[in-house]
Amino acid sequence: LVSTYSEGFTVIYEPYDERTPTIPEPKLQLCCLDAALAIRPVFQKFKSVVITSGTLSPLDMYPKMLNFRPAVVESFPMSLSRNCICPMIATKGGDQMPVSSSFDKRTDKSVMQNYGRLLIDLCSVVPDGIVCFFTSYRYMEEMISGWNENEMLAKIMQQKLVFVETKDIAETTIALDAYKRACDCGRGAIFMSVARGKVSEGVDFDRHYGRAVVMVGVPFLYTRSRILEARRIYLFEKFEISEADFLTFDAMRQTTQCVGRVIRSKTDYGIMILADFRYN
């Protein structure tokens, strides 16, 4: 692939993970920097191409990234027979302190406690299933560990059973099955998951499996990644897409993927909570 295309592919060698520089973990990765290469044969073969999805917003970014000029651009509202979605943005906790997953607030105990109180309050009033998404596995582990130390996790478990997504697909599948059984029997459960993980991309929480979804923080990409750095430079040089625009676009797309897990049909209903002051 590297030799076939004059640009758009690259090989990146990483001797270690930037987050653990003292631990050798070499990786040799083939990276596609240009998404337009994948869809170019489709545009060449067909006269008319319709690209449609519920998570395409903002629409102006895709023509830039896929390198085409759209003939028609339309955005349609959802056709609902009743008010079945209640989206909310939580910018502050009960102590009126801002909540955020930004790096400078990750060690702030008040932020961790406010997120914990939010889940405790939701578990006490929302029936059946709740899905909670975090920005990364590490951040989720830190939050759950902190809630366990200050006994907030025990208060959550008084209301609902708690299940956690892991990097192991088999473990996550078992946890999902147990979560659904807890919802089926009326006990209720909360599933802790991660943006860009297996659950956020391909698992539906329709009906009583998802009466509320919480996005804890804004799922920005890890900005010190060498792959992201190479793609950022390529997109700016070829398509004039700035780093801020690309990161924001990707984070909003991932957020849409996460909160959309609970509304899978016209008969579904649920609460969508974006818990970070930056959403405002």
mmCIF file of C-alpha atoms in Angstrom:
data_model
loop_
_atom_site.group_PDB
_atom_site.id
_atom_site.type_symbol
_atom_site.label_atom_id
_atom_site.label_comp_id
_atom_site.label_asym_id
_atom_site.label_seq_id
_atom_site.Cartn_x
_atom_site.Cartn_y
_atom_site.Cartn_z
ATOM 1 C CA LEU A 1 0.000 0.000 0.000
ATOM 2 C CA VAL A 2 2.821 2.395 0.820
ATOM 3 C CA SER A 3 4.422 1.784 -2.567
ATOM 4 C CA THR A 4 1.098 1.821 -4.474
ATOM 5 C CA TYR A 5 0.061 5.313 -3.381
ATOM 6 C CA SER A 6 2.348 8.301 -3.714
ATOM 7 C CA GLU A 7 0.734 9.847 -0.645
ATOM 8 C CA GLY A 8 -1.924 9.030 1.946
ATOM 9 C CA PHE A 9 -0.211 6.007 3.535
ATOM 10 C CA THR A 10 2.753 5.941 5.883
ATOM 11 C CA VAL A 11 4.590 3.580 8.211
ATOM 12 C CA ILE A 12 5.027 4.746 11.795
ATOM 13 C CA TYR A 13 7.390 3.157 14.293
ATOM 14 C CA GLU A 14 6.736 3.735 17.979
ATOM 15 C CA PRO A 15 9.371 2.358 20.403
ATOM 16 C CA TYR A 16 7.081 2.867 23.406
ATOM 17 C CA ASP A 17 3.727 4.252 24.467
ATOM 18 C CA GLU A 18 4.026 7.999 25.156
ATOM 19 C CA ARG A 19 2.051 7.510 28.384
ATOM 20 C CA THR A 20 4.555 4.914 29.674
ATOM 21 C CA PRO A 21 7.952 5.973 28.254
ATOM 22 C CA THR A 22 9.928 3.761 30.653
ATOM 23 C CA ILE A 23 8.313 0.551 29.376
ATOM 24 C CA PRO A 24 9.550 -0.687 25.961
ATOM 25 C CA GLU A 25 6.587 -1.553 23.724
ATOM 26 C CA PRO A 26 7.678 -1.283 20.082
ATOM 27 C CA LYS A 27 4.990 -1.039 17.395
ATOM 28 C CA LEU A 28 5.302 -0.901 13.597
ATOM 29 C CA GLN A 29 2.048 0.417 12.136
ATOM 30 C CA LEU A 30 0.759 0.964 8.619
ATOM 31 C CA CYS A 31 -1.453 4.054 8.750
ATOM 32 C CA CYS A 32 -3.915 5.480 6.247
ATOM 33 C CA LEU A 33 -3.866 9.251 6.528
ATOM 34 C CA ASP A 34 -6.340 9.965 3.720
ATOM 35 C CA ALA A 35 -9.904 8.591 3.982
ATOM 36 C CA ALA A 36 -10.570 9.791 0.427
ATOM 37 C CA LEU A 37 -8.496 6.876 -0.922
ATOM 38 C CA ALA A 38 -11.066 4.359 0.321
ATOM 39 C CA ILE A 39 -14.123 6.008 -1.246
ATOM 40 C CA ARG A 40 -12.481 7.220 -4.469
ATOM 41 C CA PRO A 41 -13.256 3.971 -6.424
ATOM 42 C CA VAL A 42 -16.947 4.359 -5.488
ATOM 43 C CA PHE A 43 -17.085 7.886 -6.892
ATOM 44 C CA GLN A 44 -15.294 6.736 -10.057
ATOM 45 C CA LYS A 45 -17.611 3.760 -10.680
ATOM 46 C CA PHE A 46 -21.035 5.273 -9.960
ATOM 47 C CA LYS A 47 -22.654 8.382 -11.396
ATOM 48 C CA SER A 48 -24.715 9.134 -8.267
ATOM 49 C CA VAL A 49 -23.606 8.366 -4.697
ATOM 50 C CA VAL A 50 -25.813 9.003 -1.661
ATOM 51 C CA ILE A 51 -24.033 9.221 1.696
ATOM 52 C CA THR A 52 -26.529 9.103 4.550
ATOM 53 C CA SER A 53 -26.286 8.479 8.287
ATOM 54 C CA GLY A 54 -27.650 9.775 11.543
ATOM 55 C CA THR A 55 -24.159 10.805 12.673
ATOM 56 C CA LEU A 56 -22.865 12.850 9.717
ATOM 57 C CA SER A 57 -23.125 16.239 11.393
ATOM 58 C CA PRO A 58 -21.375 18.611 10.843
ATOM 59 C CA LEU A 59 -21.947 18.052 7.130
ATOM 60 C CA ASP A 60 -19.333 20.486 5.835
ATOM 61 C CA MET A 61 -16.413 18.388 7.128
ATOM 62 C CA TYR A 62 -17.039 15.251 5.049
ATOM 63 C CA PRO A 63 -16.603 16.806 1.566
ATOM 64 C CA LYS A 64 -13.233 18.141 2.740
ATOM 65 C CA MET A 65 -12.020 14.866 4.235
ATOM 66 C CA LEU A 66 -13.332 12.679 1.387
ATOM 67 C CA ASN A 67 -12.259 15.165 -1.300
ATOM 68 C CA PHE A 68 -15.475 15.574 -3.302
ATOM 69 C CA ARG A 69 -17.923 18.321 -4.204
ATOM 70 C CA PRO A 70 -21.509 17.465 -3.146
ATOM 71 C CA ALA A 71 -24.356 18.283 -5.529
ATOM 72 C CA VAL A 72 -26.966 18.256 -2.739
ATOM 73 C CA VAL A 73 -26.536 18.681 1.012
ATOM 74 C CA GLU A 74 -29.575 18.187 3.227
ATOM 75 C CA SER A 75 -30.162 17.657 6.934
ATOM 76 C CA PHE A 76 -33.537 16.273 8.028
ATOM 77 C CA PRO A 77 -35.109 16.410 11.503
ATOM 78 C CA MET A 78 -36.316 13.250 13.193
ATOM 79 C CA SER A 79 -39.985 12.449 12.609
ATOM 80 C CA LEU A 80 -41.348 11.552 16.012
ATOM 81 C CA SER A 81 -44.912 10.761 16.984
ATOM 82 C CA ARG A 82 -44.225 11.980 20.545
ATOM 83 C CA ASN A 83 -41.510 13.589 22.631
ATOM 84 C CA CYS A 84 -39.279 10.594 23.321
ATOM 85 C CA ILE A 85 -35.862 12.242 23.699
ATOM 86 C CA CYS A 86 -34.775 14.454 26.578
ATOM 87 C CA PRO A 87 -31.269 15.799 25.860
ATOM 88 C CA MET A 88 -29.560 17.716 28.668
ATOM 89 C CA ILE A 89 -26.177 19.315 29.276
ATOM 90 C CA ALA A 90 -24.756 19.149 32.812
ATOM 91 C CA THR A 91 -22.173 21.897 33.280
ATOM 92 C CA LYS A 92 -21.958 21.973 37.084
ATOM 93 C CA GLY A 93 -22.280 19.578 39.969
ATOM 94 C CA GLY A 94 -24.327 19.888 43.135
ATOM 95 C CA ASP A 95 -21.622 22.114 44.659
ATOM 96 C CA GLN A 96 -21.859 24.458 41.619
ATOM 97 C CA MET A 97 -18.339 23.564 40.514
ATOM 98 C CA PRO A 98 -17.801 22.970 36.758
ATOM 99 C CA VAL A 99 -17.572 19.337 35.665
ATOM 100 C CA SER A 100 -15.199 18.308 32.887
ATOM 101 C CA SER A 101 -12.908 15.525 31.724
ATOM 102 C CA SER A 102 -10.217 18.022 30.674
ATOM 103 C CA PHE A 103 -6.687 17.021 31.665
ATOM 104 C CA ASP A 104 -6.303 19.717 34.327
ATOM 105 C CA LYS A 105 -9.461 18.529 36.141
ATOM 106 C CA ARG A 106 -8.909 14.776 36.045
ATOM 107 C CA THR A 107 -7.308 14.694 39.486
ATOM 108 C CA ASP A 108 -9.872 17.086 40.990
ATOM 109 C CA LYS A 109 -11.795 15.138 43.636
ATOM 110 C CA SER A 110 -14.764 17.493 43.474
ATOM 111 C CA VAL A 111 -15.215 16.680 39.763
ATOM 112 C CA MET A 112 -15.070 12.954 40.499
ATOM 113 C CA GLN A 113 -17.592 13.331 43.327
ATOM 114 C CA ASN A 114 -19.945 15.408 41.192
ATOM 115 C CA TYR A 115 -19.930 12.777 38.458
ATOM 116 C CA GLY A 116 -20.584 10.134 41.103
ATOM 117 C CA ARG A 117 -23.516 12.073 42.578
ATOM 118 C CA LEU A 118 -24.967 12.502 39.101
ATOM 119 C CA LEU A 119 -25.012 8.738 38.574
ATOM 120 C CA ILE A 120 -26.415 8.097 42.070
ATOM 121 C CA ASP A 121 -29.270 10.530 41.454
ATOM 122 C CA LEU A 122 -29.986 9.048 38.022
ATOM 123 C CA CYS A 123 -29.983 5.483 39.348
ATOM 124 C CA SER A 124 -32.560 6.433 41.970
ATOM 125 C CA VAL A 125 -35.113 7.753 39.450
ATOM 126 C CA VAL A 126 -34.399 6.112 36.058
ATOM 127 C CA PRO A 127 -35.859 2.605 35.679
ATOM 128 C CA ASP A 128 -34.214 -0.387 34.000
ATOM 129 C CA GLY A 129 -30.930 0.259 32.180
ATOM 130 C CA ILE A 130 -28.476 3.188 32.154
ATOM 131 C CA VAL A 131 -25.406 3.384 29.916
ATOM 132 C CA CYS A 132 -22.475 5.565 30.990
ATOM 133 C CA PHE A 133 -19.656 6.366 28.550
ATOM 134 C CA PHE A 134 -16.183 7.614 29.497
ATOM 135 C CA THR A 135 -13.464 9.168 27.339
ATOM 136 C CA SER A 136 -10.947 6.322 27.833
ATOM 137 C CA TYR A 137 -10.383 3.066 29.690
ATOM 138 C CA ARG A 138 -7.862 4.727 31.968
ATOM 139 C CA TYR A 139 -10.232 7.554 32.890
ATOM 140 C CA MET A 140 -13.047 5.074 33.539
ATOM 141 C CA GLU A 141 -10.817 2.991 35.809
ATOM 142 C CA GLU A 142 -9.719 6.084 37.737
ATOM 143 C CA MET A 143 -13.322 7.193 38.226
ATOM 144 C CA ILE A 144 -14.599 3.787 39.342
ATOM 145 C CA SER A 145 -11.634 3.358 41.681
ATOM 146 C CA GLY A 146 -12.276 6.778 43.232
ATOM 147 C CA TRP A 147 -15.989 6.066 43.648
ATOM 148 C CA ASN A 148 -15.116 2.773 45.315
ATOM 149 C CA GLU A 149 -12.845 4.519 47.829
ATOM 150 C CA ASN A 150 -15.421 7.140 48.860
ATOM 151 C CA GLU A 151 -18.271 4.568 48.885
ATOM 152 C CA MET A 152 -20.155 6.205 46.010
ATOM 153 C CA LEU A 153 -19.938 2.960 44.047
ATOM 154 C CA ALA A 154 -21.710 1.152 46.890
ATOM 155 C CA LYS A 155 -24.538 3.706 46.756
ATOM 156 C CA ILE A 156 -24.874 3.174 43.013
ATOM 157 C CA MET A 157 -25.002 -0.591 43.530
ATOM 158 C CA GLN A 158 -27.795 -0.205 46.059
ATOM 159 C CA GLN A 159 -29.938 1.048 43.174
ATOM 160 C CA LYS A 160 -28.602 -0.951 40.208
ATOM 161 C CA LEU A 161 -26.104 -3.663 39.361
ATOM 162 C CA VAL A 162 -22.879 -2.371 37.816
ATOM 163 C CA PHE A 163 -21.196 -3.868 34.744
ATOM 164 C CA VAL A 164 -17.980 -2.636 33.123
ATOM 165 C CA GLU A 165 -16.620 -2.901 29.583
ATOM 166 C CA THR A 166 -13.038 -4.195 29.337
ATOM 167 C CA LYS A 167 -10.556 -4.482 26.481
ATOM 168 C CA ASP A 168 -11.268 -8.226 26.396
ATOM 169 C CA ILE A 169 -14.114 -8.895 23.930
ATOM 170 C CA ALA A 170 -15.167 -12.145 25.639
ATOM 171 C CA GLU A 171 -15.420 -10.471 29.053
ATOM 172 C CA THR A 172 -17.392 -7.568 27.605
ATOM 173 C CA THR A 173 -19.821 -9.963 25.879
ATOM 174 C CA ILE A 174 -20.446 -11.780 29.159
ATOM 175 C CA ALA A 175 -20.964 -8.458 30.959
ATOM 176 C CA LEU A 176 -23.469 -7.327 28.293
ATOM 177 C CA ASP A 177 -25.481 -10.549 28.611
ATOM 178 C CA ALA A 178 -25.598 -10.174 32.398
ATOM 179 C CA TYR A 179 -26.573 -6.503 32.053
ATOM 180 C CA LYS A 180 -29.523 -7.367 29.824
ATOM 181 C CA ARG A 181 -30.667 -10.127 32.176
ATOM 182 C CA ALA A 182 -30.612 -7.647 35.063
ATOM 183 C CA CYS A 183 -32.797 -5.271 33.031
ATOM 184 C CA ASP A 184 -35.149 -8.098 31.989
ATOM 185 C CA CYS A 185 -35.798 -9.224 35.560
ATOM 186 C CA GLY A 186 -36.522 -5.686 36.802
ATOM 187 C CA ARG A 187 -33.418 -5.328 38.975
ATOM 188 C CA GLY A 188 -31.981 -2.651 36.720
ATOM 189 C CA ALA A 189 -28.325 -2.096 35.853
ATOM 190 C CA ILE A 190 -25.769 0.466 34.747
ATOM 191 C CA PHE A 191 -23.176 -0.334 32.085
ATOM 192 C CA MET A 192 -19.857 1.537 32.215
ATOM 193 C CA SER A 193 -18.361 1.824 28.756
ATOM 194 C CA VAL A 194 -15.804 3.739 26.696
ATOM 195 C CA ALA A 195 -16.134 5.970 23.643
ATOM 196 C CA ARG A 196 -14.543 4.302 20.566
ATOM 197 C CA GLY A 197 -14.916 0.923 22.280
ATOM 198 C CA LYS A 198 -16.833 -2.162 21.139
ATOM 199 C CA VAL A 199 -20.052 -1.091 22.881
ATOM 200 C CA SER A 200 -20.171 2.475 21.558
ATOM 201 C CA GLU A 201 -19.678 1.383 17.945
ATOM 202 C CA GLY A 202 -21.951 -1.608 17.532
ATOM 203 C CA VAL A 203 -24.210 -2.468 20.480
ATOM 204 C CA ASP A 204 -27.808 -1.229 20.657
ATOM 205 C CA PHE A 205 -29.465 -0.451 23.980
ATOM 206 C CA ASP A 206 -33.023 -0.323 22.702
ATOM 207 C CA ARG A 207 -36.209 -0.494 24.777
ATOM 208 C CA HIS A 208 -35.648 -0.960 28.529
ATOM 209 C CA TYR A 209 -31.946 -1.681 28.048
ATOM 210 C CA GLY A 210 -31.253 2.046 27.736
ATOM 211 C CA ARG A 211 -33.552 4.535 29.417
ATOM 212 C CA ALA A 212 -30.688 6.978 29.986
ATOM 213 C CA VAL A 213 -27.230 7.511 28.544
ATOM 214 C CA VAL A 214 -24.516 9.656 30.130
ATOM 215 C CA MET A 215 -21.441 10.939 28.301
ATOM 216 C CA VAL A 216 -18.848 11.730 30.980
ATOM 217 C CA GLY A 217 -16.622 14.361 29.414
ATOM 218 C CA VAL A 218 -15.717 15.120 25.792
ATOM 219 C CA PRO A 219 -14.048 12.180 23.979
ATOM 220 C CA PHE A 220 -11.145 14.004 22.342
ATOM 221 C CA LEU A 221 -8.443 11.870 20.738
ATOM 222 C CA TYR A 222 -5.128 11.401 22.549
ATOM 223 C CA THR A 223 -3.290 14.378 21.049
ATOM 224 C CA ARG A 224 0.279 13.085 21.592
ATOM 225 C CA SER A 225 -0.288 10.011 19.448
ATOM 226 C CA ARG A 226 2.193 9.794 16.550
ATOM 227 C CA ILE A 227 -0.543 8.477 14.265
ATOM 228 C CA LEU A 228 -2.797 11.430 15.078
ATOM 229 C CA GLU A 229 0.103 13.842 14.610
ATOM 230 C CA ALA A 230 0.866 12.408 11.151
ATOM 231 C CA ARG A 231 -2.784 12.546 10.117
ATOM 232 C CA ARG A 232 -3.198 16.081 11.477
ATOM 233 C CA ILE A 233 -0.249 17.348 9.430
ATOM 234 C CA TYR A 234 -1.507 15.566 6.297
ATOM 235 C CA LEU A 235 -5.066 16.918 6.592
ATOM 236 C CA PHE A 236 -3.812 20.451 7.138
ATOM 237 C CA GLU A 237 -1.340 20.400 4.251
ATOM 238 C CA LYS A 238 -3.690 18.782 1.718
ATOM 239 C CA PHE A 239 -7.194 19.891 2.779
ATOM 240 C CA GLU A 240 -6.455 22.876 5.073
ATOM 241 C CA ILE A 241 -8.294 21.242 7.979
ATOM 242 C CA SER A 242 -6.954 22.661 11.235
ATOM 243 C CA GLU A 243 -6.123 20.520 14.256
ATOM 244 C CA ALA A 244 -8.874 22.140 16.366
ATOM 245 C CA ASP A 245 -11.519 21.568 13.679
ATOM 246 C CA PHE A 246 -10.553 17.917 13.192
ATOM 247 C CA LEU A 247 -10.388 17.122 16.928
ATOM 248 C CA THR A 248 -13.732 18.809 17.601
ATOM 249 C CA PHE A 249 -15.344 17.092 14.629
ATOM 250 C CA ASP A 250 -14.108 13.676 15.750
ATOM 251 C CA ALA A 251 -15.139 14.231 19.385
ATOM 252 C CA MET A 252 -18.669 15.315 18.409
ATOM 253 C CA ARG A 253 -19.002 12.349 16.046
ATOM 254 C CA GLN A 254 -18.000 9.957 18.829
ATOM 255 C CA THR A 255 -20.395 11.653 21.251
ATOM 256 C CA THR A 256 -23.241 11.252 18.762
ATOM 257 C CA GLN A 257 -22.368 7.572 18.345
ATOM 258 C CA CYS A 258 -22.488 7.065 22.114
ATOM 259 C CA VAL A 259 -25.726 8.861 22.971
ATOM 260 C CA GLY A 260 -27.450 7.389 19.917
ATOM 261 C CA ARG A 261 -27.144 3.879 21.350
ATOM 262 C CA VAL A 262 -30.381 4.280 23.330
ATOM 263 C CA ILE A 263 -32.686 5.565 20.562
ATOM 264 C CA ARG A 264 -32.956 2.814 17.979
ATOM 265 C CA SER A 265 -36.606 3.128 16.886
ATOM 266 C CA LYS A 266 -39.609 5.472 17.056
ATOM 267 C CA THR A 267 -40.939 3.591 20.084
ATOM 268 C CA ASP A 268 -37.801 4.106 22.156
ATOM 269 C CA TYR A 269 -37.456 6.896 24.693
ATOM 270 C CA GLY A 270 -34.667 8.017 26.962
ATOM 271 C CA ILE A 271 -32.592 10.749 28.578
ATOM 272 C CA MET A 272 -29.328 11.904 27.000
ATOM 273 C CA ILE A 273 -26.952 13.724 29.355
ATOM 274 C CA LEU A 274 -23.741 15.395 28.156
ATOM 275 C CA ALA A 275 -21.795 15.947 31.362
ATOM 276 C CA ASP A 276 -19.109 18.530 30.651
ATOM 277 C CA PHE A 277 -19.251 22.329 30.700
ATOM 278 C CA ARG A 278 -17.554 22.431 27.266
ATOM 279 C CA TYR A 279 -20.731 21.081 25.606
ATOM 280 C CA ASN A 280 -22.426 24.353 26.507
#
